[in-house]
Coordinates of C-alpha atoms (C1' of nucleotides) in Angstrom, one line a residue:
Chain A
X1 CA 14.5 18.9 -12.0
X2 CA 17.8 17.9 -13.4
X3 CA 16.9 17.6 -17.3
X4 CA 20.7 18.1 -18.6
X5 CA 20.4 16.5 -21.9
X6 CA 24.2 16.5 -22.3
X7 CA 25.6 13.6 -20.3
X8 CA 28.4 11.9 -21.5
X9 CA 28.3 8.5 -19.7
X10 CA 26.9 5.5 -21.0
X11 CA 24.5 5.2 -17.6
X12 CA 23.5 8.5 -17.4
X13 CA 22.6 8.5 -20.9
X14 CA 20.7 5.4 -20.3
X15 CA 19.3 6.2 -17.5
X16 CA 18.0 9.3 -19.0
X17 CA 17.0 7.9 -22.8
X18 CA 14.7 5.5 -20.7
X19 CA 12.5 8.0 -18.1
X20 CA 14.6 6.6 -14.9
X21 CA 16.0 10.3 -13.8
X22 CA 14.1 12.5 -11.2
X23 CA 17.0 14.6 -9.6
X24 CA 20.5 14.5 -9.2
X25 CA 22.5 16.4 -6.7
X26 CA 25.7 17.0 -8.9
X27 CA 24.8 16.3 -12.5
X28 CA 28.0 17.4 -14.2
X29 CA 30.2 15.9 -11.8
X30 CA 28.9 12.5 -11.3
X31 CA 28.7 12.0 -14.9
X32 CA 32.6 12.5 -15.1
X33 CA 33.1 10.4 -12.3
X34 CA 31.1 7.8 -14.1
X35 CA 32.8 8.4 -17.8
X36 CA 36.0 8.0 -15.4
X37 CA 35.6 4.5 -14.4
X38 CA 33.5 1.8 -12.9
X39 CA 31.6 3.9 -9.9
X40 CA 30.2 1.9 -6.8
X41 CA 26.8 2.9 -6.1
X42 CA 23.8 1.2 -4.0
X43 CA 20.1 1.3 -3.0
X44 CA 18.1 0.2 0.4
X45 CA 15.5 -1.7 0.6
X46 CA 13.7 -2.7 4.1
X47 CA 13.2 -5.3 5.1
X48 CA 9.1 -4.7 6.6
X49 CA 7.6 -7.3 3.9
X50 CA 8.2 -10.9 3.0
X51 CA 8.5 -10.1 -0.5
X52 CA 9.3 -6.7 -2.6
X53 CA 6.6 -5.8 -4.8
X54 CA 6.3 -4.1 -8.4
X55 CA 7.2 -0.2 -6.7
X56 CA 10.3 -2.1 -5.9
X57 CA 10.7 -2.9 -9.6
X58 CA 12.0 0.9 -10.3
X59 CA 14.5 0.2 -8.5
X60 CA 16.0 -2.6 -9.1
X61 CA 15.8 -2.0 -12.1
X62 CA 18.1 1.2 -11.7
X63 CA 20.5 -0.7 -10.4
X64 CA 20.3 -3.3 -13.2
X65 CA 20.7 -0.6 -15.7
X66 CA 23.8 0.6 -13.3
X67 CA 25.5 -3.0 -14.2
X68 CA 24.7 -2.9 -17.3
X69 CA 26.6 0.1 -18.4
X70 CA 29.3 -1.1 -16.5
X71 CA 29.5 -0.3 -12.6
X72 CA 28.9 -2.2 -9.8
X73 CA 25.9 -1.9 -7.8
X74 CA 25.3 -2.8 -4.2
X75 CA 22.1 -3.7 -2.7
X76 CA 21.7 -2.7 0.7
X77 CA 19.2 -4.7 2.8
X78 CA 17.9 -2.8 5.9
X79 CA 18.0 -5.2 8.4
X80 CA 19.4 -2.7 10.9
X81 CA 17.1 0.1 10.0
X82 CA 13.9 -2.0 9.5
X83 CA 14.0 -1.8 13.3
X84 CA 13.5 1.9 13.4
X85 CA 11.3 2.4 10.8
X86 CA 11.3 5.2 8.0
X87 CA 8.6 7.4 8.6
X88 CA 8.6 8.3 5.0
X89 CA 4.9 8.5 3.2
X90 CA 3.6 7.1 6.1
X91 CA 1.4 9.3 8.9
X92 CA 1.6 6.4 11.4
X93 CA 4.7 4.7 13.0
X94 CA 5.6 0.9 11.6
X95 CA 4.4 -1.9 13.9
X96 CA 8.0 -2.8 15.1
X97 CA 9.4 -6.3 13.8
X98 CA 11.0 -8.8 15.9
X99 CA 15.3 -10.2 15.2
X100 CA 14.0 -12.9 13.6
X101 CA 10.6 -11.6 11.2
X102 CA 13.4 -9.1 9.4
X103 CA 15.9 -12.0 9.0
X104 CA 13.4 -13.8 7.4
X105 CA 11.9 -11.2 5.3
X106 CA 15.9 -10.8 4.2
X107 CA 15.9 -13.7 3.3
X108 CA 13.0 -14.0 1.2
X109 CA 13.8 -11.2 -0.9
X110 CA 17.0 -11.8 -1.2
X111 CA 16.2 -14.4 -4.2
X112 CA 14.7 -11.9 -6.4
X113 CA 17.5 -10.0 -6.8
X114 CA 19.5 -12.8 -8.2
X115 CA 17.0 -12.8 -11.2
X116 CA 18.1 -8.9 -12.2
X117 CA 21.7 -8.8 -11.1
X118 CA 24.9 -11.1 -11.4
X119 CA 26.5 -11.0 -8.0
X120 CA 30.0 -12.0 -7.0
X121 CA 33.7 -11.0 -6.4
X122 CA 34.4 -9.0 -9.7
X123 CA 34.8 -5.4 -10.1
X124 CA 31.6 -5.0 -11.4
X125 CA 29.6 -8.1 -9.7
X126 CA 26.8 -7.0 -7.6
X127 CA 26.9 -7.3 -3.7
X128 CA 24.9 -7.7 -0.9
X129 CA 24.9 -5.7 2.8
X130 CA 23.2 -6.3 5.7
X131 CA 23.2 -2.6 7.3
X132 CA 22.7 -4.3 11.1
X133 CA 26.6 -5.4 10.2
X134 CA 27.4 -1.8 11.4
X135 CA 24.1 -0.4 12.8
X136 CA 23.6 -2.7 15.7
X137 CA 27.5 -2.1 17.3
X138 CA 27.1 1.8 17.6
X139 CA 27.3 2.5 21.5
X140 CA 24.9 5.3 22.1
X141 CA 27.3 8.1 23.1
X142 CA 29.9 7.2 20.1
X143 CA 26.6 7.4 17.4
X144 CA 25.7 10.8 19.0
X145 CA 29.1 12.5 19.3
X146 CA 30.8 10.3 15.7
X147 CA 27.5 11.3 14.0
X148 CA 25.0 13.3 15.8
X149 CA 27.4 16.4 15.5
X150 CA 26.9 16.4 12.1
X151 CA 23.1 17.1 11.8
X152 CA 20.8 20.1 12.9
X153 CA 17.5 20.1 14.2
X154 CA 16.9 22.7 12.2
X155 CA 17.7 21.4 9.0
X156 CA 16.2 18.2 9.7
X157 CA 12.6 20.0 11.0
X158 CA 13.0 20.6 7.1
X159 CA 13.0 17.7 5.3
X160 CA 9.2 16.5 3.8
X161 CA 9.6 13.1 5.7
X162 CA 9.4 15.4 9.2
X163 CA 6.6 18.1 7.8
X164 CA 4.3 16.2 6.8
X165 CA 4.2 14.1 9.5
X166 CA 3.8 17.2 11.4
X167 CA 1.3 18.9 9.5
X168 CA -1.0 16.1 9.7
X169 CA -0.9 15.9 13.3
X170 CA 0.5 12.7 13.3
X171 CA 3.4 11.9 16.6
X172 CA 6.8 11.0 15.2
X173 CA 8.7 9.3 17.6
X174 CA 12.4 10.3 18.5
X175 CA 12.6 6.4 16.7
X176 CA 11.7 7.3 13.8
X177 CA 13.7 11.1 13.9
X178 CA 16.6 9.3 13.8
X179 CA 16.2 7.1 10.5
X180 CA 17.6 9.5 8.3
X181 CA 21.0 9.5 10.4
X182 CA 21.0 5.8 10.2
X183 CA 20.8 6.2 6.5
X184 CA 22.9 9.0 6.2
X185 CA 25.6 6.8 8.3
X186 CA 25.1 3.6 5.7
X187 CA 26.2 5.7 3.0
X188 CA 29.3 6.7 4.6
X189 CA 30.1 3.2 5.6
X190 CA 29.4 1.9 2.4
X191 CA 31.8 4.7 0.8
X192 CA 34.4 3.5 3.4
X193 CA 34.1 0.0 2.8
X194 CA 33.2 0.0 -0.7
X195 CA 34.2 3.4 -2.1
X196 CA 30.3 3.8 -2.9
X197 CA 30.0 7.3 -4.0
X198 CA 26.6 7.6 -5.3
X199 CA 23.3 6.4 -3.6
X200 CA 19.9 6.3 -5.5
X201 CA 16.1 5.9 -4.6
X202 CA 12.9 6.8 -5.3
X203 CA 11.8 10.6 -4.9
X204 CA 10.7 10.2 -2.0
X205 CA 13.9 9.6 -0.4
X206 CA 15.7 12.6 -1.8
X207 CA 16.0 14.1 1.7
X208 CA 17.3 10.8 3.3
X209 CA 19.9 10.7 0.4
X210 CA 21.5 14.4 0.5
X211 CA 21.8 14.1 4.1
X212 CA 24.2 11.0 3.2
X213 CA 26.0 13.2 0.5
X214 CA 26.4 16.2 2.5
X215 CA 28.0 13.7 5.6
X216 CA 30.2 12.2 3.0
X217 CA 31.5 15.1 1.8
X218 CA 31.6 16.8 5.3
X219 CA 33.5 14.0 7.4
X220 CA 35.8 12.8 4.8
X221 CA 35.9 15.5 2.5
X222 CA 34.9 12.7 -0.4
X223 CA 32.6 13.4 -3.7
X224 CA 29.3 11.9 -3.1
X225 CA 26.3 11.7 -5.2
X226 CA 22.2 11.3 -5.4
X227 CA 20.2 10.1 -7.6
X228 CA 16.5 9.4 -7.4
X229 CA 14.0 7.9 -9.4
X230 CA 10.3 9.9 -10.3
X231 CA 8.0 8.6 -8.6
X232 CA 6.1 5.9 -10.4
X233 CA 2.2 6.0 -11.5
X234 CA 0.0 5.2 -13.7
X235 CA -1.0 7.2 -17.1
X236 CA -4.7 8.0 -15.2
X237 CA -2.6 9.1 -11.9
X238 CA -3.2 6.2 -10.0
X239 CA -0.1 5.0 -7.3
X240 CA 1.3 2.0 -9.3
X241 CA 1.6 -1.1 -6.9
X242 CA -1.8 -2.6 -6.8
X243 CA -3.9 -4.1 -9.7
X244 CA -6.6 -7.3 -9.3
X245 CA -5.9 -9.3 -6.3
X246 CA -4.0 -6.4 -4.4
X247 CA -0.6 -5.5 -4.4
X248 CA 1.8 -7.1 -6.6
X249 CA 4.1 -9.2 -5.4
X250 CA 7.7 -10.0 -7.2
X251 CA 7.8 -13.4 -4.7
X252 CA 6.8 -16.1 -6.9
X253 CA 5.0 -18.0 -4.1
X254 CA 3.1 -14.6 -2.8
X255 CA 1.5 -13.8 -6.9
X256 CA 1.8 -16.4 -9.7
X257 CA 4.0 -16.2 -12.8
X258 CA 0.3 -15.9 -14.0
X259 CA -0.9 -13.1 -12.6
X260 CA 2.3 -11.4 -12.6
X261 CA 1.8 -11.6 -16.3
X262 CA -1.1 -10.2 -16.3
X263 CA -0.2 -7.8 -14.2
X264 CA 1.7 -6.2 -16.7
X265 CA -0.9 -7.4 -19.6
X266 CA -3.6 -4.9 -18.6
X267 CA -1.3 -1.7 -18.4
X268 CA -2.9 1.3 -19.4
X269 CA -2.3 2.3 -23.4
X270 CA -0.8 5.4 -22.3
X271 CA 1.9 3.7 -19.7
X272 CA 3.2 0.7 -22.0
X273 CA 5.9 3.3 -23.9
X274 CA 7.5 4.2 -21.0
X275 CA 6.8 0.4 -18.7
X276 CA 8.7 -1.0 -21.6
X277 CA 11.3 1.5 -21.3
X278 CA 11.6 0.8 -17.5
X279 CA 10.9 -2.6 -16.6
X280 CA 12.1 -4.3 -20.2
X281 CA 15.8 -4.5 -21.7
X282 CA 13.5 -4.1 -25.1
X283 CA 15.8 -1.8 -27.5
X284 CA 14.4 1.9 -27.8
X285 CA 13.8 1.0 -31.4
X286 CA 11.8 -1.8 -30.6
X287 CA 9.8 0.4 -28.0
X288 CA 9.2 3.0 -30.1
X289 CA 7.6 0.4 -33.2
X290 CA 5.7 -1.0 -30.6
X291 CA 4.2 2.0 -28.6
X292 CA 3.1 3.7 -31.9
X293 CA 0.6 0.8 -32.2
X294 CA -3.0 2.2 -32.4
X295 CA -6.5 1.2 -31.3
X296 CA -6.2 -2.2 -30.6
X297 CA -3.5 -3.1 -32.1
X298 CA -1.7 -1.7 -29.1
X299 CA -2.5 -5.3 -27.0
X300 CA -0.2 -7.0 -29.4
X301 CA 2.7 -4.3 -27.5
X302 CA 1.2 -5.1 -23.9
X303 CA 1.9 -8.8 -24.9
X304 CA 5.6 -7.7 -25.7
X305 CA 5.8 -5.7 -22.4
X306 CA 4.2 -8.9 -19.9
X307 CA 6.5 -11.4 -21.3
X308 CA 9.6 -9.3 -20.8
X309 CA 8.8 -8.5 -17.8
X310 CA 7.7 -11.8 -16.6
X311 CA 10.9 -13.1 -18.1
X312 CA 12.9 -10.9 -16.3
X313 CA 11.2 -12.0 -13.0
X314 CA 10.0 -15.2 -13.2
X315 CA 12.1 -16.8 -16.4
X316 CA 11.4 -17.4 -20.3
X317 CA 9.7 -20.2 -19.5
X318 CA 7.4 -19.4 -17.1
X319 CA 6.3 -15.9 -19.0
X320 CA 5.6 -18.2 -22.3
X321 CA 3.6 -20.4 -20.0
X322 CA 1.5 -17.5 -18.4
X323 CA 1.2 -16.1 -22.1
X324 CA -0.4 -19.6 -23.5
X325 CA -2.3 -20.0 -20.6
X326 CA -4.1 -16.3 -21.3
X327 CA -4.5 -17.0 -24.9
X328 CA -6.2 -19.8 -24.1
X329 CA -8.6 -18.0 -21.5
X330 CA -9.1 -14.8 -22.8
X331 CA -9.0 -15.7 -26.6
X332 CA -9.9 -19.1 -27.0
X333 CA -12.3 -19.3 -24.1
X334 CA -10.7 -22.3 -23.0
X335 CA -8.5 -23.9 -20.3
X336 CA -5.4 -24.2 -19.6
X337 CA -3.9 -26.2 -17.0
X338 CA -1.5 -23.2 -16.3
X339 CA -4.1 -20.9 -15.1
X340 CA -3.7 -20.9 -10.9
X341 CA -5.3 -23.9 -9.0
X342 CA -7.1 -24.5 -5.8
X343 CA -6.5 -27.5 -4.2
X344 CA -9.5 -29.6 -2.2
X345 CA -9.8 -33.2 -0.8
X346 CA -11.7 -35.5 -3.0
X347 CA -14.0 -36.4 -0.2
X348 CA -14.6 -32.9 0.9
X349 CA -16.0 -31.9 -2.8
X350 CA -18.2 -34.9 -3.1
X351 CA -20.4 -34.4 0.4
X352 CA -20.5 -31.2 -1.3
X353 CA -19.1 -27.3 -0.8
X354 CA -21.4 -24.5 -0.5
X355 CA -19.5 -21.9 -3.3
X356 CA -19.4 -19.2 -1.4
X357 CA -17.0 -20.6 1.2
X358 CA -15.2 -22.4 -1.6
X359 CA -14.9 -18.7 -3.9
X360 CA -13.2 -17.6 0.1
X361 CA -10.5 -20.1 0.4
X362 CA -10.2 -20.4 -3.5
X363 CA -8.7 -16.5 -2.9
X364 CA -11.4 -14.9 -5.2
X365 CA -13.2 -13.3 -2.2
X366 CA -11.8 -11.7 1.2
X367 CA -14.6 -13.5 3.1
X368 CA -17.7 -15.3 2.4
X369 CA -19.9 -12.2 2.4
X370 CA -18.1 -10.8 0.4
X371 CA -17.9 -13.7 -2.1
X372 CA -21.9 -13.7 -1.6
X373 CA -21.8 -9.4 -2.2
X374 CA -20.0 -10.9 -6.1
X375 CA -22.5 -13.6 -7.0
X376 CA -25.1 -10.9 -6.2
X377 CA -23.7 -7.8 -8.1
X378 CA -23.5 -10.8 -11.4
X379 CA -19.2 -11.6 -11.0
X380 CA -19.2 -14.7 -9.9
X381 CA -18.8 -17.8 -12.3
X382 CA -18.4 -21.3 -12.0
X383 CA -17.4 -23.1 -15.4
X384 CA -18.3 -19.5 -17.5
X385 CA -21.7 -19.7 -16.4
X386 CA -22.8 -16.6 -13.9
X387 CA -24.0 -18.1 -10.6
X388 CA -26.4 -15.3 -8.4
X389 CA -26.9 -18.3 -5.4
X390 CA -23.6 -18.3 -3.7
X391 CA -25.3 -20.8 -1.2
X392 CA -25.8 -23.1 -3.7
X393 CA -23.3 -26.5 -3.3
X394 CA -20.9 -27.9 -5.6
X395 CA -20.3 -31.2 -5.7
X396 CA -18.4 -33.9 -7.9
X397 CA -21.0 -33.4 -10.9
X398 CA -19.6 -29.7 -11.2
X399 CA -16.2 -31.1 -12.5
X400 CA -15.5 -30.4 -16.0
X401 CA -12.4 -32.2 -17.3
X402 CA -11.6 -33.2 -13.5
X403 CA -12.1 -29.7 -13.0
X404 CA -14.2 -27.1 -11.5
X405 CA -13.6 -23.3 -13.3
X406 CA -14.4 -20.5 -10.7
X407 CA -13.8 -17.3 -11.6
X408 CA -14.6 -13.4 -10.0
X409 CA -15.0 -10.7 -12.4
X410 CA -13.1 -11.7 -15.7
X411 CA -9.7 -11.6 -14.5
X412 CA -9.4 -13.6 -11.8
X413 CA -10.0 -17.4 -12.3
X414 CA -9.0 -20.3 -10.5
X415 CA -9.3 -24.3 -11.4
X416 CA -10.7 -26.0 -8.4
X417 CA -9.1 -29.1 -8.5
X418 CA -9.4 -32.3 -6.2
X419 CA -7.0 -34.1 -5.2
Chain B
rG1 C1' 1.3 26.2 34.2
rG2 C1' -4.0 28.2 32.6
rG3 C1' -8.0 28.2 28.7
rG4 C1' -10.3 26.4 24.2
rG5 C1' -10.7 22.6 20.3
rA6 C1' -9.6 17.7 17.7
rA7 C1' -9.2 12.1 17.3
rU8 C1' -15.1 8.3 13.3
rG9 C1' -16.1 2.5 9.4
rU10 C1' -7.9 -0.7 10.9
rC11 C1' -6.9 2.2 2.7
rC12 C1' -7.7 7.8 2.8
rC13 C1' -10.8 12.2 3.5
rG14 C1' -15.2 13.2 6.2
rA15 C1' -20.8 14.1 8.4
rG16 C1' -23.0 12.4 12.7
rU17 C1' -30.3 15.6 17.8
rG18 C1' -28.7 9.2 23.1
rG19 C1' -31.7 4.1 19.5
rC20 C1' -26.2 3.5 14.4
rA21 C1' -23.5 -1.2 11.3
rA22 C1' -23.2 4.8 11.5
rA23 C1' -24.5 10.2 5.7
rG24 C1' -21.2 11.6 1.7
rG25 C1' -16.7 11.4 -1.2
rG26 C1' -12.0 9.2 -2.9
rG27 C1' -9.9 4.4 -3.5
rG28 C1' -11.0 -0.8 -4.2
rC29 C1' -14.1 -4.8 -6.2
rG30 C1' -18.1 -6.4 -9.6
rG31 C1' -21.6 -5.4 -13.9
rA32 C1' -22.6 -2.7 -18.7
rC33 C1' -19.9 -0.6 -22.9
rU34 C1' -15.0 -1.8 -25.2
rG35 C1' -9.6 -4.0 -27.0
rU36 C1' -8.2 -8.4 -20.7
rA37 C1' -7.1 -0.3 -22.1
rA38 C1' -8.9 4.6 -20.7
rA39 C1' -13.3 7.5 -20.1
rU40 C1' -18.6 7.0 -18.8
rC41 C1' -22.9 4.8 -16.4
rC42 C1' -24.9 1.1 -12.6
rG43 C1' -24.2 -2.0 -8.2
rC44 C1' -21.2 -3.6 -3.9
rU45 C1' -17.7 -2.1 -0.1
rG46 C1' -17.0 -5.0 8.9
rG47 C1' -17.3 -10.6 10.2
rC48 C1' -20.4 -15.1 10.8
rG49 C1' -25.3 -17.5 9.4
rU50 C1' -29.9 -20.0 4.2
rA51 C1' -32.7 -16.6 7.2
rC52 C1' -36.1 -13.1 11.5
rG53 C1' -30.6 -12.8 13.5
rC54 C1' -25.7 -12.9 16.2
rC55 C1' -20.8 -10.8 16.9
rU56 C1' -17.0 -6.8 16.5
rU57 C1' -16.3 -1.5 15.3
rC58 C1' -16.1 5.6 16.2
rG59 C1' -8.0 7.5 20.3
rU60 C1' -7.4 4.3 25.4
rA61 C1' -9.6 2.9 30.2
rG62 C1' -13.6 3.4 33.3
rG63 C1' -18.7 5.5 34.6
rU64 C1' -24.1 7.3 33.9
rU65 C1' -28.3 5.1 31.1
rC66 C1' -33.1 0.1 29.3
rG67 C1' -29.7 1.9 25.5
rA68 C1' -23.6 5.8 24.1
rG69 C1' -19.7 7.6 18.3
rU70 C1' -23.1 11.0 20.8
rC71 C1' -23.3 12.5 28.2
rC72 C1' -19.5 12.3 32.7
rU73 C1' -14.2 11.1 34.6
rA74 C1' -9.1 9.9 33.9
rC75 C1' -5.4 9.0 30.4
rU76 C1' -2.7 9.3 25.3
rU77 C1' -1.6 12.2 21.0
rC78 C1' -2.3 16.7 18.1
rC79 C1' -3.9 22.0 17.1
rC80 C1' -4.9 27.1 18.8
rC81 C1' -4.8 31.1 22.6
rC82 C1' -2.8 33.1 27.3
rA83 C1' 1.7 32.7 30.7

RNA sequence: GGGGGAAUGUCCCGAGUGGCAAAGGGGGCGGACUGUAAAUCCGCUGGCGUACGCCUUCGUAGGUUCGAGUCCUACUUCCCCCA
């Protein structure tokens, strides 16, 4: 929408150079407010999951770039609104969480964060907000008449969040009506708290996010800005999010380093210019050398792209570790003692495991049948070789190097290992 | 308030004469081909059991029937028409 090549801030420029700009409410004046000075400006995240996951990534990633060209960002965590529920992109209303599954999803995304932003007390040091701070002392009658006054049912029958719940039938609760005054209402307190004058997201949430601006500028008569993020998928159209082994986790305990890496590693040729130029602080030079690659060539640059990203996420280390340990599987045919293990009880493996129950808690099938359904249809292996019988057992004359290789399709490969 | 229609495999869309684990897509997974890519072709796609099999599924709750997604009643939600 907005594609105003002229911006004359560093972030703006950045943000545009590298693919991260879907619409902005007031182009020519937030980019003066940003060339005027550090600008505060945040993103939500809620708090429904134990762990973010890679559609996550876009944004956090805007709000890395946002510290990077010198402003502070703040990320918002929605532990008050997680309780209501955004009924954005989804045609069903949210299983409601309990007090204490939201504080403990808080805090297990909080960590991640920590790996893309420097938090503290300085004028551009990210923060962290818990929304329920000012959410959960509204009295009823003080929301409605403080806040309530500002919005239309008219205007709000409007917004894409409300139609197409409506066109497709589906009930939306008065709950869930209400989720984009909360939000609207977190922008104003962070402006009062923080002076926050810009809130960004994907572009899903563009209707959530003017509603903020336009109360902002309405009730205290302050500048206020949007920005959001287009929306992110794959080269062939695909939504971006899920890959081998389902969605992809940034939680290091919920999706190995490993597979993170490899995650990343089997991008689409046509996605790795602009995945670098999103998830990767690789120079536009750089990007460019490496996304003119041709033919297969062109792995060499999905190496480049899974190790910065996995770097970003996870650490040097552990990206340089996930990159030896594919190497080693995919080129060398060999193992590496990096690749993800299963753990079984000595004893348990010698009386002997029928595989397809072991292939189920291994992780490399939803269910026995379905690990059956794979040694069938030729994708299951146990050390490289292609076993049909998933009824046959293993035992301890399966172990290879103390070892037993499983793995489902070519991808996904786990060392059984007893302990 | 009255009348007519709709809800299906817990990812989505969508067929379904009383015998149905339920057609067909999409998506996902696996195989072949490749470069751990895309495109294409093939197979699989509720759970448990080695297996004849057992269990759980068609908005919710009851009922009729040897047997119900399919018939009846009530309820929930949505759509259309009349007031």
């Amino acid at each position: 929408m907005t594609s105003d090549p002229e911006f004359k801030s560093d972030f703006l420029r950045l943000m545009q150079t590298r693919g991260y700009i879907h619409q902005i409410t007031h182009p020519a004046d937030l980019d003066a407010a940003c060339l005027a000075g550090p600008i505060v400006a945040y993103i939500g995240f809620d708090a429904t999951a134990s762990s973010l996951h890679v559609g996550h990534l876009f944004s956090i990633m805007t709000l890395r770039r946002l510290q990077q060209s010198g402003h502070k960002p703040i990320v918002l965590m929605g532990g008050g609104t997680t309780k209501v529920g955004d009924p954005t992109d989804k045609d069903q209303q949210r299983p409601l969480l309990t007090d204490a599954q939201i504080q403990g999803n808080i805090d297990s995304i909080k960590t991640v964060f920590q790996r893309f932003l420097t938090f503290g007390d300085g004028p551009t040091d990210a923060v962290m907000v818990n929304n329920a701070e000012w959410l959960e002392s509204f009295g009823y009658l003080q929301f409605l008449r403080d806040y309530g006054v500002h919005f239309t049912i008219n205007r709000m029958l409007s917004f894409d969040s409300v139609k197409t719940r409506l066109d497709r039938e589906q009930p939306m609760t008065f709950l869930e009506f209400n989720y984009m005054l909360m939000q609207s209402v977190d922008f104003l307190e962070l402006e009062r708290r923080y002076g926050c004058v810009l809130q960004m997201g994907g572009s899903d949430q563009w209707g959530n996010i003017v509603n903020g601006v336009e109360l902002i500028r309405r009730v205290d008569q302050k500048p206020a800005f949007g920005l959001t993020t287009p929306l992110l998928s794959t080269a062939s159209g695909q939504k971006m999010g899920k890959s081998v082994g389902g969605a992809v986790w940034l939680n290091a305990d919920m999706r190995s380093p490993y597979d993170y890496w490899q995650f990343w590693r089997n991008t689409e040729d046509a996605d790795v210019g602009r995945f670098m130029r999103l998830f990767t602080d690789l120079s536009l030079d750089e990007i460019a050398r490496l996304e003119a690659l041709e033919g297969a060539q062109i792995n060499e640059a999905k190496k480049v792209l899974a190790n910065a990203a996995t770097s970003l996420l996870h650490g040097e280390e552990a990206a340089q570790a996930a990159e030896a340990a594919a190497v080693a599987a995919f080129e060398q045919g060999q193992l590496s003692t990096d690749l993800p293990s299963f753990e079984i009880p000595r004893g348990e493996l010698e009386a002997g495991v029928v595989l397809a129950a072991l292939a189920a808690d291994a992780g490399l099938a939803a269910s026995r049948g379905e690990a059956r359904r794979l040694a069938q249809g030729g994708g299951l292996r146990v050390n490289d070789q292609a076993e049909t019988d998933a009824n046959r057992t293993l035992d301890a004359s399966d172990l290879i190097d103390g070892v037993v290789k499983l793995a489902a399709g070519k991808k996904k490969i786990v060392l059984v290992r007893p302990v």
